[in-house]
Amino acid sequence: MEFKRFLMDGPVEIIPRRFGDARGYFFESYSYRVFAENGISTEFVQDNQSVSQRGVLRGLHFQKPPYAQAKLVRVAAGRALDIAVDIRKNSPTYGQHIACELDAEKNNMFFIPEGFAHGFAALTDNTIFMYKCSHYYNPAAEGGLLWNDPALGINWELTEPILSPKDIILPKLQELDSGF
């Protein structure tokens, strides 16, 4: 596996080695040992999956401490633009984001540590989005950040995103009390 670091401390793109022949292909999508050897020793306790049509935008979401979640995300079908926004108040990159295009043909993954709001936009129909979480879902700990806050400067690569009613009313960065 290749672990690609960004200028921002925390998020990592992971590109697995893929072995293919006339029958198809195989790749190892997760190994605690390999991840730990590369600085990611997060233990995951819950797996989630969603299917989205092109134009669906989900996020930006997080869970507040002590239920904060790190995530390991990938797409099993289609493509998605994945976004991680640093919401750690004392971080030099507070309010900045990393964008990572996830592509089922590349089998790439994106690790998002605790202290980041997370969201994605489906770039193709029937995008199957899969993610591992380091903590169980807790509705009382839900937090979010408005997807189109100008302070974030995110180019979602969509002209008319399809959003949930909940995601339309999330706070802007200047109003955010994330707990991090």
CSV table of C-alpha atoms in Angstrom, one decimal, residues 12-100:
chain,number,residue,atom,x,y,z
A,12,VAL,CA,-3.9,10.4,4.4
A,13,GLU,CA,-4.8,8.9,1.0
A,14,ILE,CA,-4.1,5.2,0.8
A,15,ILE,CA,-3.6,3.4,-2.5
A,16,PRO,CA,-3.6,-0.4,-2.3
A,17,ARG,CA,-1.7,-2.8,-4.4
A,18,ARG,CA,-4.0,-4.4,-6.9
A,19,PHE,CA,-3.3,-7.9,-8.3
A,20,GLY,CA,-5.2,-8.7,-11.5
A,21,ASP,CA,-5.4,-11.4,-14.2
A,22,ALA,CA,-8.0,-12.7,-16.6
A,23,ARG,CA,-10.3,-13.7,-13.7
A,24,GLY,CA,-10.5,-10.2,-12.2
A,25,TYR,CA,-8.5,-8.7,-9.4
A,26,PHE,CA,-7.8,-8.8,-5.7
A,27,PHE,CA,-6.5,-6.2,-3.2
A,28,GLU,CA,-6.2,-5.9,0.5
A,29,SER,CA,-8.3,-2.9,1.6
A,30,TYR,CA,-7.4,-2.9,5.2
A,31,SER,CA,-4.7,-4.3,7.5
A,32,TYR,CA,-4.4,-2.9,11.1
A,33,ARG,CA,-0.7,-4.0,11.0
A,34,VAL,CA,0.1,-2.2,7.7
A,35,PHE,CA,-1.8,0.9,8.7
A,36,ALA,CA,-0.1,1.0,12.2
A,37,GLU,CA,3.3,0.7,10.5
A,38,ASN,CA,2.4,3.8,8.5
A,39,GLY,CA,1.3,5.9,11.5
A,40,ILE,CA,-2.4,5.1,11.6
A,41,SER,CA,-3.2,3.0,14.6
A,42,THR,CA,-6.9,3.7,14.8
A,43,GLU,CA,-9.1,0.9,15.7
A,44,PHE,CA,-12.4,0.8,13.8
A,45,VAL,CA,-15.6,-0.5,15.4
A,46,GLN,CA,-18.4,0.2,12.9
A,47,ASP,CA,-18.7,-0.1,9.1
A,48,ASN,CA,-21.3,2.0,7.1
A,49,GLN,CA,-22.4,2.0,3.5
A,50,SER,CA,-24.5,4.4,1.4
A,51,VAL,CA,-25.6,4.6,-2.2
A,52,SER,CA,-25.9,8.0,-3.8
A,53,GLN,CA,-26.9,9.3,-7.2
A,54,ARG,CA,-24.8,11.8,-9.1
A,55,GLY,CA,-25.1,15.2,-7.5
A,56,VAL,CA,-25.9,14.1,-4.0
A,57,LEU,CA,-23.8,15.9,-1.4
A,58,ARG,CA,-23.6,14.5,2.1
A,59,GLY,CA,-22.0,16.6,4.9
A,60,LEU,CA,-20.1,18.2,6.4
A,61,HIS,CA,-20.5,16.0,9.4
A,62,PHE,CA,-18.6,15.0,12.6
A,63,GLN,CA,-19.2,13.7,16.1
A,64,LYS,CA,-18.2,15.7,19.1
A,65,PRO,CA,-15.9,14.4,21.8
A,66,PRO,CA,-15.9,12.0,23.6
A,67,TYR,CA,-17.7,10.2,20.7
A,68,ALA,CA,-15.4,11.7,18.0
A,69,GLN,CA,-14.9,9.4,15.0
A,70,ALA,CA,-11.9,8.9,12.7
A,71,LYS,CA,-13.0,7.4,9.3
A,72,LEU,CA,-11.5,5.4,6.6
A,73,VAL,CA,-13.6,5.9,3.4
A,74,ARG,CA,-13.6,4.5,-0.1
A,75,VAL,CA,-16.0,3.9,-3.0
A,76,ALA,CA,-16.9,0.3,-4.1
A,77,ALA,CA,-18.6,1.7,-7.3
A,78,GLY,CA,-18.4,5.1,-9.0
A,79,ARG,CA,-16.5,8.2,-8.0
A,80,ALA,CA,-16.9,10.7,-5.2
A,81,LEU,CA,-15.2,14.0,-4.2
A,82,ASP,CA,-14.3,13.5,-0.6
A,83,ILE,CA,-13.7,16.5,1.7
A,84,ALA,CA,-12.1,16.8,5.2
A,85,VAL,CA,-12.2,20.2,7.0
A,86,ASP,CA,-9.9,20.8,9.9
A,87,ILE,CA,-12.1,21.8,12.9
A,88,ARG,CA,-9.4,21.6,15.6
A,89,LYS,CA,-9.4,25.1,17.1
A,90,ASN,CA,-5.7,25.2,17.9
A,91,SER,CA,-4.6,23.8,14.6
A,92,PRO,CA,-2.5,26.0,12.2
A,93,THR,CA,-4.8,24.7,9.4
A,94,TYR,CA,-8.1,25.3,11.3
A,95,GLY,CA,-10.9,25.9,8.7
A,96,GLN,CA,-8.8,24.6,5.8
A,97,HIS,CA,-9.8,21.5,3.8
A,98,ILE,CA,-8.3,18.6,1.8
A,99,ALA,CA,-10.1,17.2,-1.2
A,100,CYS,CA,-9.5,13.7,-2.4
